[in-house]
C-alpha cells in the first residue's frame, strides 16, 4: 500500500553536488520519520541522515557539514542535498521511512536504492 520512490542519483565529480528525493505514496495515516542510509560494496549499511515529523535531524559523522536533509510534509517527500561530495560517498543510497498505517500499525519501509558514484 505504501511505496518509496527515489530519484536524483547519478555520477558526479568530487567536489560536486547531488540532490536526492524520496516520495512516499499510497495509503497511510502518517509518516513519523524519514531518512537516508547508504551501503558501499563490502560495507555495512549506515545512517546518512534522518528527520522526524517535528523537524529534528540526525546525521552520520562522515557527512556532517556537507549533507542536509529536509522534508516537505505536504508532498510526503524527503530530500538529501549532498555537497562537497567525495569518492568515499560512493554507495547505494536507500530511502527509509517510519509509517503509521491506516490500521494504526507502525511499519518501516525501504526504497529500492539509488546509486551515487563520485569520481576523482
Short mmCIF file of C-alpha atoms in Angstrom, two decimals:
data_model
loop_
_atom_site.label_atom_id
_atom_site.label_comp_id
_atom_site.label_asym_id
_atom_site.label_seq_id
_atom_site.Cartn_x
_atom_site.Cartn_y
_atom_site.Cartn_z
CA UNK A 1 0.00 0.00 0.00
CA UNK A 2 2.92 2.35 0.64
CA UNK A 3 5.87 2.83 -1.67
CA UNK A 4 9.01 4.94 -1.50
CA UNK A 5 10.11 6.30 -4.86
CA UNK A 6 13.64 7.67 -5.11
CA UNK A 7 15.29 9.89 -7.68
CA UNK A 8 18.36 12.04 -8.13
CA UNK A 9 21.21 9.56 -8.01
CA UNK A 10 23.92 9.52 -10.61
CA UNK A 11 27.54 10.18 -11.39
CA UNK A 12 29.28 13.31 -10.17
CA UNK A 13 32.85 14.53 -9.86
CA UNK A 14 34.49 15.01 -6.50
CA UNK A 15 33.51 18.33 -5.01
CA UNK A 16 30.21 18.35 -6.84
CA UNK A 17 26.65 18.14 -5.59
CA UNK A 18 23.61 15.95 -5.94
CA UNK A 19 20.09 16.21 -4.60
CA UNK A 20 18.19 13.03 -3.79
CA UNK A 21 14.43 12.90 -3.45
CA UNK A 22 12.19 10.26 -1.92
CA UNK A 23 8.42 10.47 -2.17
CA UNK A 24 6.06 8.27 -0.20
CA UNK A 25 2.87 7.28 -1.95
CA UNK A 26 -0.08 5.08 -1.14
CA UNK A 27 -2.38 4.69 1.81
CA UNK A 28 -1.06 5.58 5.25
CA UNK A 29 -2.06 7.63 8.24
CA UNK A 30 1.16 9.48 8.84
CA UNK A 31 4.89 9.46 8.26
CA UNK A 32 6.69 9.76 11.55
CA UNK A 33 10.23 9.93 10.26
CA UNK A 34 12.17 9.63 7.03
CA UNK A 35 15.81 9.31 6.28
CA UNK A 36 18.62 8.07 4.13
CA UNK A 37 21.02 5.20 4.57
CA UNK A 38 23.80 4.09 2.30
CA UNK A 39 25.74 0.93 1.62
CA UNK A 40 29.04 0.71 -0.20
CA UNK A 41 30.39 -2.57 -1.61
CA UNK A 42 31.74 -4.75 1.17
CA UNK A 43 30.47 -2.44 3.90
CA UNK A 44 27.50 -2.36 6.24
CA UNK A 45 24.56 -0.09 5.64
CA UNK A 46 24.99 3.12 7.62
CA UNK A 47 22.86 6.09 8.56
CA UNK A 48 23.37 9.16 6.41
CA UNK A 49 20.65 11.47 7.71
CA UNK A 50 17.23 11.31 9.28
CA UNK A 51 14.43 13.73 10.05
CA UNK A 52 11.31 13.42 12.20
CA UNK A 53 7.91 14.89 11.55
CA UNK A 54 8.79 17.58 14.08
CA UNK A 55 11.89 18.60 12.17
CA UNK A 56 14.58 17.06 14.35
CA UNK A 57 17.55 15.89 12.31
CA UNK A 58 20.40 13.48 12.76
CA UNK A 59 23.46 12.96 10.59
CA UNK A 60 26.18 10.41 10.27
CA UNK A 61 29.55 11.73 11.36
CA UNK A 62 31.06 11.35 7.91
CA UNK A 63 28.54 13.69 6.26
CA UNK A 64 28.04 16.37 8.89
CA UNK A 65 28.58 19.80 7.44
CA UNK A 66 28.26 18.55 3.87
CA UNK A 67 24.80 16.97 3.61
CA UNK A 68 21.46 18.50 4.51
CA UNK A 69 18.19 16.63 4.94
CA UNK A 70 14.84 18.34 4.58
CA UNK A 71 11.21 17.33 4.38
CA UNK A 72 8.11 18.57 2.62
CA UNK A 73 5.26 17.14 4.65
CA UNK A 74 2.63 18.34 2.20
CA UNK A 75 4.29 16.27 -0.54
CA UNK A 76 5.33 13.39 1.72
CA UNK A 77 8.81 13.84 0.35
CA UNK A 78 12.25 13.91 1.90
CA UNK A 79 15.30 15.44 0.24
CA UNK A 80 19.01 14.97 0.72
CA UNK A 81 21.21 17.77 -0.53
CA UNK A 82 24.74 16.44 -0.88
CA UNK A 83 27.54 18.96 -1.30
CA UNK A 84 31.31 18.64 -1.43
CA UNK A 85 30.99 15.04 -2.48
CA UNK A 86 33.95 12.72 -2.03
CA UNK A 87 34.77 9.39 -3.67
CA UNK A 88 34.14 7.84 -0.25
CA UNK A 89 30.49 8.85 -0.59
CA UNK A 90 30.06 6.37 -3.43
CA UNK A 91 27.35 3.93 -2.40
CA UNK A 92 23.80 2.83 -2.96
CA UNK A 93 21.57 5.25 -1.09
CA UNK A 94 18.33 3.94 0.39
CA UNK A 95 15.35 5.96 1.49
CA UNK A 96 13.82 4.84 4.78
CA UNK A 97 10.52 5.75 6.40
CA UNK A 98 8.68 5.01 9.61
CA UNK A 99 4.99 5.00 8.75
CA UNK A 100 1.77 4.57 10.67
CA UNK A 101 -0.76 2.78 8.51
CA UNK A 102 -4.46 3.42 8.38
CA UNK A 103 -4.89 0.45 10.72
CA UNK A 104 -2.70 2.11 13.33
CA UNK A 105 0.29 -0.14 12.74
CA UNK A 106 3.81 1.25 12.70
CA UNK A 107 5.89 -0.11 9.85
CA UNK A 108 9.31 0.56 8.41
CA UNK A 109 9.84 0.87 4.68
CA UNK A 110 12.85 0.91 2.40
CA UNK A 111 13.21 2.35 -1.04
CA UNK A 112 14.74 0.37 -3.86
CA UNK A 113 18.06 2.20 -3.61
CA UNK A 114 19.70 4.67 -5.95
CA UNK A 115 23.34 4.61 -6.98
CA UNK A 116 25.56 7.58 -6.22
CA UNK A 117 29.02 7.46 -7.75
CA UNK A 118 31.63 10.13 -7.06
CA UNK A 119 34.65 10.13 -9.34
CA UNK A 120 38.03 11.66 -8.61
#
